[in-house]
Coordinates of C-alpha atoms and ligand atoms in Angstrom, one line a residue:
M1 CA 0.0 0.0 0.0
L2 CA 2.7 2.4 1.0
N3 CA 4.4 4.5 -1.7
T4 CA 7.8 6.0 -1.3
T5 CA 7.9 9.7 -0.6
A6 CA 10.9 9.9 -2.9
S7 CA 8.9 8.9 -6.0
F8 CA 6.1 11.1 -4.9
L9 CA 8.1 14.2 -4.7
R10 CA 9.9 13.8 -7.9
C11 CA 9.7 16.9 -10.1
V12 CA 10.3 17.8 -13.7
P13 CA 10.4 21.0 -15.7
L14 CA 7.2 22.7 -16.7
Y15 CA 5.4 21.2 -19.7
T16 CA 6.7 23.0 -22.8
R17 CA 4.7 23.2 -26.1
P18 CA 6.5 20.9 -28.6
R19 CA 8.2 22.4 -31.5
T20 CA 5.8 21.1 -34.2
L21 CA 3.0 23.0 -32.5
H22 CA 4.8 26.3 -33.0
S23 CA 4.4 25.9 -36.7
S24 CA 0.6 25.8 -36.2
P25 CA -0.7 28.7 -38.2
A26 CA -2.8 30.0 -35.4
Y27 CA -0.4 29.5 -32.5
F28 CA -0.9 32.1 -29.9
P29 CA 1.5 33.1 -26.9
S30 CA 0.8 30.8 -24.1
L31 CA -1.4 32.1 -21.3
A32 CA 0.4 29.5 -19.1
A33 CA 3.7 31.2 -19.7
L34 CA 2.3 34.5 -18.7
A35 CA 0.7 33.0 -15.6
R36 CA 4.0 31.2 -14.8
R37 CA 5.8 34.5 -14.9
Q38 CA 3.4 36.0 -12.4
L39 CA 3.6 33.0 -10.1
G40 CA 7.4 32.8 -10.1
A41 CA 9.3 29.6 -9.9
F42 CA 6.3 27.3 -10.5
Q43 CA 7.1 23.7 -11.6
T44 CA 5.0 21.0 -13.0
G45 CA 5.9 17.7 -11.5
L46 CA 5.6 14.2 -12.6
P47 CA 3.3 11.4 -11.9
A48 CA 3.4 10.8 -8.3
S49 CA 2.1 7.7 -6.6
Y50 CA 0.3 5.0 -8.5
S51 CA -3.0 6.5 -8.5
T52 CA -2.0 10.1 -8.8
F53 CA 0.1 12.3 -11.0
G54 CA 0.8 15.9 -11.4
V55 CA 2.9 18.4 -9.5
S56 CA 4.7 17.7 -6.3
E57 CA 3.2 19.5 -3.3
H58 CA 6.6 21.0 -2.6
A59 CA 6.8 22.7 -5.9
A60 CA 3.3 24.3 -5.5
V61 CA 4.8 27.4 -4.0
S62 CA 2.2 30.1 -5.1
T63 CA 1.7 31.5 -1.5
N64 CA -1.8 33.0 -1.6
K65 CA -3.4 30.6 -3.9
P66 CA -6.3 28.7 -2.3
Y67 CA -6.2 24.9 -2.2
Y68 CA -8.6 24.2 -5.1
I69 CA -10.0 20.6 -5.2
T70 CA -12.6 19.3 -7.5
T71 CA -15.0 16.3 -7.7
P72 CA -16.3 14.9 -10.9
I73 CA -19.7 16.4 -11.8
F74 CA -22.5 13.8 -11.4
Y75 CA -24.7 12.6 -14.2
V76 CA -28.3 13.3 -13.5
N77 CA -29.7 10.2 -15.1
A78 CA -29.8 8.3 -11.9
V79 CA -30.1 9.3 -8.2
P80 CA -26.9 9.3 -6.1
H81 CA -25.4 6.2 -4.5
I82 CA -22.7 5.6 -1.9
G83 CA -20.0 5.4 -4.6
H84 CA -20.8 9.0 -5.8
L85 CA -20.6 10.1 -2.2
H86 CA -17.2 8.6 -1.8
S87 CA -15.7 10.9 -4.4
V88 CA -17.1 13.9 -2.6
V89 CA -16.2 12.9 0.9
L90 CA -12.6 12.3 -0.2
A91 CA -12.5 15.8 -1.7
D92 CA -14.1 17.3 1.4
T93 CA -11.6 15.5 3.7
L94 CA -8.7 16.7 1.8
K95 CA -10.0 20.3 1.5
R96 CA -10.6 20.4 5.3
F97 CA -7.1 19.0 5.9
Q98 CA -5.6 21.8 4.0
E99 CA -7.8 24.3 5.9
M100 CA -6.7 22.8 9.1
K101 CA -3.2 23.6 8.0
G102 CA -4.2 27.2 7.4
R103 CA -4.9 27.3 3.7
K104 CA -8.0 28.7 2.2
G105 CA -9.9 25.8 0.5
L106 CA -12.1 25.8 -2.5
L107 CA -14.1 22.6 -3.2
S108 CA -16.1 22.4 -6.4
T109 CA -18.8 19.8 -7.1
G110 CA -22.0 19.7 -9.2
T111 CA -24.0 18.0 -11.8
D112 CA -23.3 17.1 -15.4
E113 CA -26.5 17.6 -17.1
H114 CA -26.1 17.5 -20.8
G115 CA -25.7 14.9 -23.4
L116 CA -26.3 11.3 -22.8
K117 CA -29.1 11.1 -25.2
A118 CA -29.8 7.6 -24.1
S119 CA -30.3 8.7 -20.6
I120 CA -31.4 12.2 -20.0
Q121 CA -33.7 12.7 -22.9
Q122 CA -35.2 9.3 -22.4
A123 CA -35.4 9.5 -18.6
A124 CA -37.1 12.9 -19.0
A125 CA -39.5 11.5 -21.5
A126 CA -40.4 8.5 -19.3
A127 CA -41.0 10.7 -16.3
E128 CA -43.1 13.0 -18.6
V129 CA -41.1 16.1 -17.6
S130 CA -38.8 18.3 -19.5
E131 CA -35.1 17.6 -19.5
K132 CA -34.7 20.7 -17.5
E133 CA -37.2 19.6 -14.8
L134 CA -35.4 16.2 -14.6
C135 CA -32.1 17.9 -14.2
D136 CA -33.5 20.2 -11.5
R137 CA -34.9 17.3 -9.6
V138 CA -31.8 15.1 -9.6
S139 CA -29.4 17.9 -9.1
Q140 CA -31.2 19.0 -6.1
R141 CA -31.0 15.4 -4.8
F142 CA -27.2 15.5 -5.1
K143 CA -27.0 18.8 -3.5
A144 CA -29.3 17.5 -0.6
L145 CA -27.0 14.5 -0.2
F146 CA -23.9 16.6 0.0
D147 CA -25.5 18.9 2.6
A148 CA -26.6 16.0 4.6
A149 CA -23.0 14.6 4.4
N150 CA -21.7 17.8 5.7
I151 CA -19.6 18.5 2.5
S152 CA -18.1 21.9 2.7
Y153 CA -18.4 22.6 -1.0
T154 CA -17.8 26.2 -2.0
T155 CA -19.4 25.8 -5.5
F156 CA -22.1 23.6 -6.7
I157 CA -21.9 23.9 -10.6
R158 CA -24.6 22.7 -13.0
T159 CA -23.6 22.5 -16.6
T160 CA -27.0 24.2 -17.4
D161 CA -25.8 27.3 -15.6
M162 CA -25.5 30.4 -17.7
N163 CA -21.9 31.2 -16.7
H164 CA -20.9 27.7 -17.7
A165 CA -22.1 28.2 -21.2
V166 CA -20.0 31.3 -21.4
A167 CA -16.9 29.4 -20.2
V168 CA -17.5 26.5 -22.6
K169 CA -18.0 28.8 -25.6
E170 CA -14.8 30.7 -24.6
M171 CA -12.8 27.5 -24.5
W172 CA -14.3 26.4 -27.8
N173 CA -13.5 29.8 -29.6
D174 CA -10.0 29.7 -28.1
L175 CA -9.2 26.3 -29.5
W176 CA -10.9 27.1 -32.7
N177 CA -9.0 30.3 -33.1
K178 CA -5.7 28.5 -32.4
G179 CA -6.4 26.1 -35.0
Y180 CA -6.9 22.9 -32.8
I181 CA -10.6 22.4 -34.0
Y182 CA -11.6 21.6 -37.5
K183 CA -14.7 20.4 -39.2
G184 CA -14.4 16.8 -40.4
Q185 CA -16.0 13.5 -41.0
H186 CA -15.9 11.1 -38.1
E187 CA -16.2 7.4 -38.4
G188 CA -15.7 5.0 -35.5
W189 CA -17.1 2.7 -32.9
Y190 CA -19.6 4.8 -30.9
S191 CA -21.1 4.0 -27.6
V192 CA -24.4 5.7 -26.9
S193 CA -24.2 5.1 -23.2
D194 CA -20.6 6.2 -22.8
E195 CA -21.1 9.1 -25.2
A196 CA -17.8 8.2 -26.7
F197 CA -16.1 7.0 -29.9
Y198 CA -13.6 4.2 -29.6
A199 CA -10.7 3.2 -31.8
S200 CA -10.7 -0.4 -33.2
T201 CA -8.0 -1.4 -30.8
Q202 CA -10.3 -0.4 -27.9
V203 CA -13.2 -2.6 -29.1
E204 CA -13.8 -6.4 -28.9
E205 CA -16.3 -8.6 -30.6
K206 CA -18.8 -10.5 -28.6
T207 CA -21.4 -13.1 -29.3
D208 CA -24.8 -13.1 -27.8
E209 CA -25.2 -16.4 -26.0
K210 CA -28.9 -16.8 -26.7
T211 CA -29.2 -15.5 -30.4
G212 CA -25.7 -16.2 -31.5
E213 CA -25.6 -12.6 -32.9
K214 CA -22.3 -10.9 -33.1
Y215 CA -21.9 -7.4 -31.6
H216 CA -19.1 -5.1 -30.4
V217 CA -18.3 -3.6 -27.0
S218 CA -15.7 -1.2 -25.6
I219 CA -13.0 -3.2 -23.8
E220 CA -12.8 -0.5 -21.2
T221 CA -16.3 0.0 -20.2
G222 CA -18.0 -3.2 -21.6
K223 CA -20.6 -1.0 -23.2
A224 CA -22.1 -1.8 -26.7
V225 CA -20.7 0.1 -29.6
E226 CA -21.9 0.7 -33.2
W227 CA -19.9 1.7 -36.2
T228 CA -21.0 5.3 -37.0
T229 CA -20.2 7.9 -39.5
E230 CA -21.1 11.5 -38.9
E231 CA -20.0 15.0 -39.7
N232 CA -18.6 16.8 -36.8
Y233 CA -16.0 19.0 -35.3
K234 CA -12.7 17.4 -34.3
F235 CA -10.1 18.4 -31.7
K236 CA -6.5 17.7 -32.8
L237 CA -5.8 15.4 -30.0
S238 CA -3.3 13.5 -32.1
E239 CA -0.9 16.5 -31.8
F240 CA -0.8 16.0 -28.0
T241 CA 0.6 12.5 -27.8
E242 CA 4.1 13.7 -27.2
P243 CA 3.3 16.5 -24.9
L244 CA 1.2 14.2 -22.8
L245 CA 3.9 11.5 -22.6
N246 CA 6.3 14.3 -21.6
W247 CA 3.9 15.2 -18.9
L248 CA 3.5 11.8 -17.6
D249 CA 7.1 10.8 -18.0
K250 CA 9.1 8.7 -15.8
N251 CA 6.7 7.3 -13.2
P252 CA 6.7 3.5 -13.4
E253 CA 3.7 2.9 -11.1
G254 CA 0.1 1.7 -11.4
K255 CA -2.4 4.0 -13.0
Y256 CA 0.4 6.0 -14.5
N257 CA 1.3 2.9 -16.7
E258 CA -2.3 2.7 -17.6
V259 CA -2.4 6.1 -19.0
R260 CA 0.9 5.8 -20.7
E261 CA -0.2 2.7 -22.4
W262 CA -3.2 4.6 -23.9
L263 CA -0.9 7.3 -25.0
Q264 CA 1.6 4.9 -26.5
Q265 CA -1.2 3.4 -28.7
G266 CA -1.2 6.9 -30.2
L267 CA -4.1 9.3 -30.1
S268 CA -6.6 9.8 -32.8
D269 CA -8.3 13.2 -33.2
L270 CA -11.4 13.5 -31.0
S271 CA -14.8 14.3 -32.1
V272 CA -16.0 17.3 -30.0
S273 CA -19.4 17.9 -31.3
R274 CA -22.6 15.9 -32.0
P275 CA -25.1 16.7 -34.8
R276 CA -28.0 18.3 -33.2
S277 CA -30.2 15.8 -35.0
R278 CA -28.8 13.2 -32.7
L279 CA -28.6 15.2 -29.5
T280 CA -30.5 18.3 -28.7
W281 CA -29.8 18.6 -25.1
G282 CA -26.4 20.4 -25.0
I283 CA -24.6 23.7 -25.5
P284 CA -24.6 24.8 -29.1
I285 CA -21.4 25.2 -31.0
P286 CA -20.5 28.9 -31.4
G287 CA -21.5 29.9 -34.8
D288 CA -23.0 26.5 -35.8
D289 CA -26.4 25.7 -34.4
S290 CA -26.6 22.4 -36.2
H291 CA -24.1 20.9 -33.7
V292 CA -23.8 20.7 -29.9
M293 CA -20.8 20.4 -27.8
Y294 CA -19.4 17.0 -27.0
V295 CA -20.5 16.3 -23.4
W296 CA -17.1 15.7 -22.0
M297 CA -15.6 18.9 -23.4
D298 CA -18.6 20.7 -21.9
A299 CA -18.2 18.8 -18.6
L300 CA -14.5 19.1 -18.2
T301 CA -14.6 22.8 -18.5
N302 CA -16.7 23.1 -15.4
Y303 CA -13.4 23.0 -13.4
L304 CA -12.6 26.3 -15.1
T305 CA -16.1 28.0 -14.9
V306 CA -16.0 27.9 -11.1
T307 CA -12.8 29.7 -11.1
G308 CA -14.2 32.6 -13.0
Y309 CA -12.8 31.5 -16.4
P310 CA -12.3 33.3 -18.8
W311 CA -10.9 35.6 -16.2
R312 CA -11.5 38.7 -18.0
G313 CA -13.0 42.0 -16.8
I314 CA -14.4 41.9 -13.3
M315 CA -13.7 38.1 -13.3
G316 CA -10.1 38.9 -14.1
A317 CA -9.2 39.4 -10.5
Q318 CA -10.3 35.9 -9.7
K319 CA -7.3 34.4 -11.5
A320 CA -5.0 35.9 -8.9
T321 CA -7.1 34.8 -5.9
G322 CA -9.0 32.0 -7.5
G323 CA -8.2 28.4 -7.8
W324 CA -6.9 27.5 -11.1
P325 CA -4.7 25.4 -11.6
A326 CA -6.6 22.9 -9.5
D327 CA -4.5 21.4 -6.8
A328 CA -6.1 18.1 -6.8
Q329 CA -8.8 16.6 -9.1
I330 CA -10.6 13.7 -7.7
V331 CA -11.9 11.1 -10.2
G332 CA -13.1 7.6 -10.1
K333 CA -10.9 5.1 -12.0
D334 CA -13.5 4.7 -14.8
I335 CA -13.1 8.3 -15.9
L336 CA -9.4 8.5 -15.8
R337 CA -9.0 8.7 -19.6
F338 CA -11.1 11.8 -19.8
H339 CA -9.2 13.5 -17.0
A340 CA -5.6 12.3 -17.8
V341 CA -5.7 12.5 -21.6
Y342 CA -8.5 14.7 -23.0
W343 CA -8.5 17.3 -20.2
P344 CA -4.8 18.0 -20.1
A345 CA -4.8 18.1 -23.9
F346 CA -7.6 20.7 -24.0
L347 CA -5.7 22.7 -21.4
M348 CA -2.4 22.5 -23.3
A349 CA -4.1 23.5 -26.5
A350 CA -5.6 26.6 -24.7
G351 CA -2.2 27.5 -23.1
L352 CA -3.6 27.0 -19.6
E353 CA -1.9 25.4 -16.7
L354 CA -2.5 21.7 -15.9
P355 CA -3.9 20.5 -12.7
K356 CA -1.3 19.7 -10.1
K357 CA -2.6 16.2 -9.3
I358 CA -5.2 14.0 -10.7
V359 CA -6.2 11.5 -8.0
A360 CA -8.1 8.3 -9.2
H361 CA -9.8 6.3 -6.6
A362 CA -11.1 2.7 -6.8
H363 CA -14.7 1.8 -6.8
W364 CA -17.2 0.6 -4.3
T365 CA -18.8 -2.7 -5.0
Q366 CA -21.6 -4.6 -3.4
S367 CA -21.4 -8.3 -3.4
K368 CA -18.2 -7.8 -5.3
M369 CA -20.1 -6.2 -8.2
K370 CA -19.8 -2.5 -9.3
M371 CA -22.9 -0.7 -8.1
S372 CA -25.2 0.0 -10.8
K373 CA -28.8 0.9 -11.1
S374 CA -29.4 -1.8 -13.7
I375 CA -27.9 -4.7 -11.4
G376 CA -30.0 -3.1 -8.7
N377 CA -27.2 -3.3 -6.0
V378 CA -26.7 0.4 -5.2
V379 CA -26.5 1.6 -1.7
D380 CA -28.7 4.6 -0.9
P381 CA -26.4 7.1 1.0
F382 CA -29.3 8.8 2.6
T383 CA -30.6 5.5 4.2
A384 CA -27.0 4.6 5.3
M385 CA -26.4 7.9 7.1
E386 CA -29.8 7.8 8.7
E387 CA -29.1 4.4 10.0
F388 CA -25.5 4.9 11.2
G389 CA -25.0 8.7 11.4
T390 CA -23.3 11.0 8.9
D391 CA -19.9 10.8 10.5
T392 CA -19.9 7.1 10.8
I393 CA -20.5 6.8 6.9
R394 CA -17.8 9.4 6.3
F395 CA -15.5 7.5 8.4
Y396 CA -16.3 4.2 6.9
L397 CA -15.8 5.5 3.4
M398 CA -12.5 7.1 4.2
N399 CA -11.4 4.2 6.3
D400 CA -12.1 1.5 3.8
G401 CA -12.3 3.0 0.4
G402 CA -8.9 3.3 -1.1
L403 CA -7.1 4.4 -4.2
S404 CA -6.0 1.2 -5.5
D405 CA -8.4 -1.7 -4.5
D406 CA -12.1 -1.7 -4.8
A407 CA -14.0 -2.0 -1.6
D408 CA -17.0 -4.0 -0.9
Y409 CA -19.8 -2.1 0.9
S410 CA -21.6 -3.9 3.7
S411 CA -23.7 -2.8 6.5
E412 CA -22.1 -5.3 8.8
L413 CA -18.8 -3.8 8.1
V414 CA -20.1 -0.2 8.8
A415 CA -21.4 -1.5 12.2
G416 CA -18.2 -3.3 12.7
R417 CA -16.1 -0.2 12.2
Y418 CA -18.4 1.8 14.4
R419 CA -18.3 -0.7 17.3
K420 CA -14.6 -1.6 17.1
L421 CA -13.0 1.8 16.1
L422 CA -15.2 4.7 16.8
A423 CA -17.0 3.4 19.9
G424 CA -14.4 0.8 21.0
Q425 CA -11.3 2.8 20.6
L426 CA -12.1 6.6 20.4
G427 CA -15.3 6.6 22.4
N428 CA -13.8 4.4 25.0
L429 CA -10.7 6.4 25.5
L430 CA -12.7 9.6 25.7
S431 CA -14.9 8.2 28.5
R432 CA -11.8 6.7 30.3
S433 CA -10.0 10.0 30.1
T434 CA -12.9 12.1 31.4
S435 CA -13.8 9.6 34.2
L436 CA -15.0 11.5 37.3
A437 CA -14.0 8.5 39.5
L438 CA -10.3 9.0 38.5
N439 CA -10.3 12.7 38.1
P440 CA -13.0 14.4 40.2
S441 CA -11.4 17.8 39.8
K442 CA -11.8 17.5 36.0
K443 CA -8.6 19.3 35.5
V444 CA -6.1 18.4 32.7
P445 CA -3.0 17.1 34.5
S446 CA 0.3 18.6 33.4
P447 CA 2.2 16.9 30.6
P448 CA 5.2 14.7 31.7
S449 CA 8.6 16.2 31.0
E450 CA 10.7 14.6 28.3
G451 CA 13.2 13.0 30.6
N452 CA 10.6 11.6 32.9
I453 CA 8.6 9.2 31.0
H454 CA 7.4 6.1 32.7
P455 CA 8.7 3.0 30.9
D456 CA 5.3 1.8 30.4
D457 CA 4.3 5.0 28.5
L458 CA 7.3 5.1 26.1
A459 CA 5.6 3.4 23.2
L460 CA 2.6 5.7 23.4
W461 CA 4.8 8.7 24.0
N462 CA 6.7 7.9 20.8
K463 CA 3.6 7.1 18.8
L464 CA 2.1 10.5 19.7
K465 CA 5.1 12.2 18.6
E466 CA 5.3 10.4 15.2
L467 CA 1.6 10.5 14.5
P468 CA 1.2 14.0 12.9
E469 CA 4.0 13.4 10.4
K470 CA 2.4 10.0 9.4
V471 CA -1.0 11.5 9.0
D472 CA 0.4 14.4 7.0
Q473 CA 2.2 12.0 4.7
S474 CA -0.8 9.9 4.1
M475 CA -3.2 12.7 3.5
T476 CA -0.6 14.5 1.2
Q477 CA -0.8 11.2 -0.8
F478 CA -4.5 11.2 -0.6
R479 CA -4.4 7.9 1.3
T480 CA -7.1 8.4 4.0
T481 CA -7.3 4.8 4.7
Q482 CA -3.6 5.0 5.8
A483 CA -4.3 8.2 7.9
T484 CA -7.0 6.4 9.8
H485 CA -4.8 3.4 10.3
H486 CA -2.1 5.5 11.9
I487 CA -4.6 7.2 14.2
F488 CA -6.4 4.1 15.4
D489 CA -3.0 2.3 15.9
M490 CA -2.1 5.1 18.3
L491 CA -5.6 4.8 20.0
A492 CA -5.1 1.2 20.4
E493 CA -1.8 1.8 22.1
A494 CA -3.3 4.5 24.3
N495 CA -6.2 2.1 25.4
A496 CA -3.7 -0.6 26.1
N497 CA -1.6 1.8 28.1
F498 CA -4.6 2.8 30.2
S499 CA -5.7 -0.9 30.7
H500 CA -2.2 -1.9 31.6
G501 CA -1.8 1.0 34.1
E502 CA -5.0 0.1 35.8
P503 CA -5.6 3.7 37.3
W504 CA -8.9 2.5 38.8
K505 CA -6.9 0.3 41.2
L506 CA -4.1 2.9 41.8
V507 CA -6.5 5.7 42.6
K508 CA -7.5 4.0 45.9
D509 CA -4.0 4.9 47.3
P510 CA -3.4 8.7 47.3
S511 CA 0.3 8.2 47.1
N512 CA -0.2 7.0 43.5
K513 CA -1.7 10.4 42.4
E514 CA 1.3 11.2 40.2
R515 CA 1.0 8.0 38.2
V516 CA -2.8 8.2 38.0
D517 CA -2.3 11.8 36.6
Q518 CA 0.1 10.6 34.0
L519 CA -2.2 7.8 32.9
I520 CA -5.0 10.4 32.7
W521 CA -2.9 12.7 30.8
N522 CA -1.9 10.0 28.4
A523 CA -5.5 9.1 27.7
L524 CA -6.7 12.8 27.4
E525 CA -3.8 13.8 25.1
S526 CA -4.3 10.7 22.9
T527 CA -8.0 11.5 22.6
R528 CA -7.2 15.1 21.8
M529 CA -4.7 14.3 19.2
A530 CA -7.0 11.6 17.6
A531 CA -10.1 14.0 17.6
L532 CA -7.9 16.8 16.1
L533 CA -6.5 14.8 13.3
L534 CA -9.9 13.2 12.5
Q535 CA -11.6 16.6 12.1
P536 CA -11.4 16.4 8.3
I537 CA -13.1 13.0 8.3
I538 CA -15.6 13.2 11.2
P539 CA -16.0 17.0 11.7
T540 CA -19.0 16.9 13.9
K541 CA -17.9 14.2 16.2
S542 CA -14.4 15.6 16.4
S543 CA -15.8 18.9 17.3
E544 CA -18.0 17.5 20.1
I545 CA -15.1 15.5 21.5
L546 CA -12.8 18.6 21.5
D547 CA -15.5 20.5 23.2
Q548 CA -15.8 17.9 25.9
L549 CA -12.0 18.0 26.4
G550 CA -12.2 21.7 26.8
V551 CA -10.0 22.4 23.7
R552 CA -10.8 26.0 22.4
G553 CA -11.8 26.6 18.9
D554 CA -8.5 28.4 18.1
E555 CA -6.6 25.3 19.4
R556 CA -7.7 23.0 16.7
S557 CA -5.5 23.7 13.8
W558 CA -2.5 21.7 12.5
E559 CA 0.0 23.5 14.8
H560 CA -1.8 22.1 17.7
A561 CA -1.8 18.5 16.4
Q562 CA 1.6 17.9 18.1
R563 CA 2.1 16.1 21.3
G564 CA 1.9 18.4 24.3
R565 CA 0.4 21.3 22.3
G566 CA -3.0 21.0 23.8
W567 CA -4.8 23.3 26.3
A568 CA -2.2 26.1 25.8
A569 CA -0.6 28.0 28.6
D570 CA -3.7 28.4 30.8
Q571 CA -4.2 24.7 31.2
E572 CA -4.8 25.1 35.0
A573 CA -7.9 26.9 34.3
R574 CA -9.4 24.4 31.9
S575 CA -11.6 21.5 32.8
V576 CA -12.9 18.6 30.8
A577 CA -16.5 17.7 30.9
T578 CA -18.2 14.3 31.3
G579 CA -21.0 13.2 29.3
G580 CA -23.0 10.3 27.8
P581 CA -21.4 8.0 25.5
M582 CA -20.1 9.8 22.3
F583 CA -20.8 6.7 20.2
P584 CA -23.9 5.1 21.7
P585 CA -24.7 1.5 21.0
L586 CA -26.2 0.9 17.7
K587 CA -29.9 0.1 17.8
K588 CA -29.7 -3.3 16.4
Ligands
MSP1 N1 -20.4 13.1 -15.4 C1 -19.3 12.2 -15.4 C2 -18.1 12.9 -14.8 C3 -17.8 14.3 -15.5 S1 -16.4 15.1 -14.7 C4 -16.1 16.4 -15.7 C5 -19.4 11.0 -14.6 N2 -20.5 11.0 -13.8 S2 -21.0 9.8 -12.8 O1 -22.1 10.2 -12.1 O2 -21.1 8.6 -13.6 O3 -19.7 9.4 -11.9 C6 -19.2 10.4 -11.0 C7 -18.2 9.9 -10.1 O4 -18.7 8.9 -9.3 C8 -17.1 9.3 -10.9 O5 -15.8 9.6 -10.3 C9 -17.2 7.8 -10.6 O6 -16.0 7.1 -10.7 C10 -17.8 7.8 -9.2 N3 -18.4 6.5 -9.0 C11 -19.6 6.0 -9.7 N4 -19.8 4.8 -9.2 C12 -18.9 4.5 -8.3 C13 -18.7 3.5 -7.4 N5 -19.4 2.3 -7.5 N6 -17.7 3.5 -6.5 C14 -16.9 4.7 -6.4 N7 -17.1 5.7 -7.2 C15 -17.9 5.6 -8.3 O7 -18.7 10.0 -14.8

C-alpha cells in the first residue's frame, strides 16, 4: 500500500509546447507562460504515486493561492449512490485537511446535465417532464446529499448554468482560433451510453449467447458500440501524444502505466461535437447551431468555470485569488482517460496550466459487483447515513475506500467499524480520560517532562510524537485509509496503556496520584490528538469531543496537532466535561 515519498516528490520542468506546434498557423502566446511569470518559480511535476500524478506539493509554491480541489460532476440520469458520495467525501476531507493547515480551501462539485441522449432525454420522456425539470430534480437530490453529508463545498456547478455556457464557448472559440478544432468526418465505434467514440483497438467482438448474434463492446467499459459515421468538429488530440507523454514521463507505477499505455497506442483526433439531429440537449457550438458540444468537453470545462474563467473584466481578479490550476482533481478510475488524456490536452491547447494532481480512486462494489442501477445493487447514502450517522458513513468511506483496491460495501462492516473503532477505541478512551472517579477535579493534568517518561508509557509517547507526520504524509498522498490506520493504531496503544496501568486500582491509594495523573494525561492527550486529526473526516464528532475536552476553537489547527500542544498555557484553568457515550450502542 505504501508508496515511497521519494517517488512522490519527484519533479520535472514545466510542460513545454512541442516544436511542431509552434508551426501551427494559429499559434498564440501561451497564457500559461504569462501566468507562470506571475507565479514565479512554478514547476510542473511528474506522476506521483500510482493513482495520482501531477505536481509535487513541494513545488506548488504560489503562496496565496487557495487549495482548489474538485470532484467529478455527477450525471443526473440516476439518483446518487454511496460510490458517488465517496468521491465527494474524499475531496471534502482533503480540503478540510488543507484548511486545518491554514490554507483557504475551494471545493467544487456539481452535476453534469447535458448529453447522454440515451439517458437524460429518455429519462425525462419517461418521467413526462422536460429535460430541465429532470435535471433540477436530480441535481437537487445530489445537493441535498452533500448537505446531509456535511460536505463543505464552495461551489455547486450545474452544466446548465449560464456562466458555464459562457466558459465553454470561450474554451471552444479559443481552441478554434488557435487551429486545434476543425470540421471533419468522423467514423468510428460509438457507444451511446458512454457518449464516446472508440478506436478499433479499444473494441472487442462478442457473441450473444442466446441468439448467436455478433456485436461489439468497448473493452474499457463493456458498453455496446456501433460503427457510426457523422460530420462533426474534431479536436487535434493526435498532436498531443508527445506532450502528454512528456507530462506523464518517468513514473513507473500503477495508474500511470495505464495512462501511458493509452498514449503509446497513439491518439486519434477527438470528435468534440454531436449533430443536433442526434442530440438536442447540449450547448450549441458557437456559430453553428446544427451541432452541440461533446458532453465531455462541456463537462470538463466546469473546473474552469467555477474559477471565473475566462478571467476577464471583473472576473479577471479571480485568476489571482481563485483556484486554477486545481491542486487536486478527484476522479473515479472509470473516468481516468477523460481526465488524464483529454482534459490536459484541452488545457495545453488553450495554453492553460495543468492540474497539479489527478487522483483516481477505486470503486465501491456490493457483493463484489460494481454498483449499478441496472444490477440493482446500489446503496442509498441517505438511508445509510440515517441508520449509522453522517460521521460514521464518512469515516467508513475514508477508512475502507482506497485508491487502488475496490472496496465491498456492507452494513455489517459499517457496524463493525463503528463498534470496534469509533466506539471501542475513540469513544472508550474519551470516557476513560474524562472519568470522574479517576479525576474528580476534571482538571487536565500537566504533561510529563521529556526525561521523565514512565517506561510503560514510552511506546505511546513515541507514537504520539510520530503521528502527525504520518498522518500528514498519508493525507498528502490522498491515502485516507492509511491516515485512519495510523490514528487508530495510536488509539489502540493508548487504550492498552490505560488498561495496563489500571488507574482505577491505583487511585485507591493517594500516594499514587502522580502515576494516575500521568495515565489520565496519556489518555486525554491521545484522545485530543485523535479528535484533532480526525476533524477532516468526522468533523461533527471531532468537534463534540474537543468541546468535551475543553479544547478551544483556536486550538484545533495543524500546529496544535503535536504532542503536548493542547490546552495552551492556561491549562490550569481548563476542565474537561463528562458526558454520555459519544458513540452510543447501535440500535440493532
Ligand atoms: N459526469 C461524469 C463525470 C464528469 S467530470 C467532468 C461521470 N459521472 S458519474 O455520475 O457517472 O460518476 C461520477 C463519479 O462517481 C465518478 O468519479 C465515478 O468514478 C464515481 N463513481 C460512480 N460509481 C462508483 C462506485 N461504485 N464507486 C466509487 N465511485 C464511483 O462520470
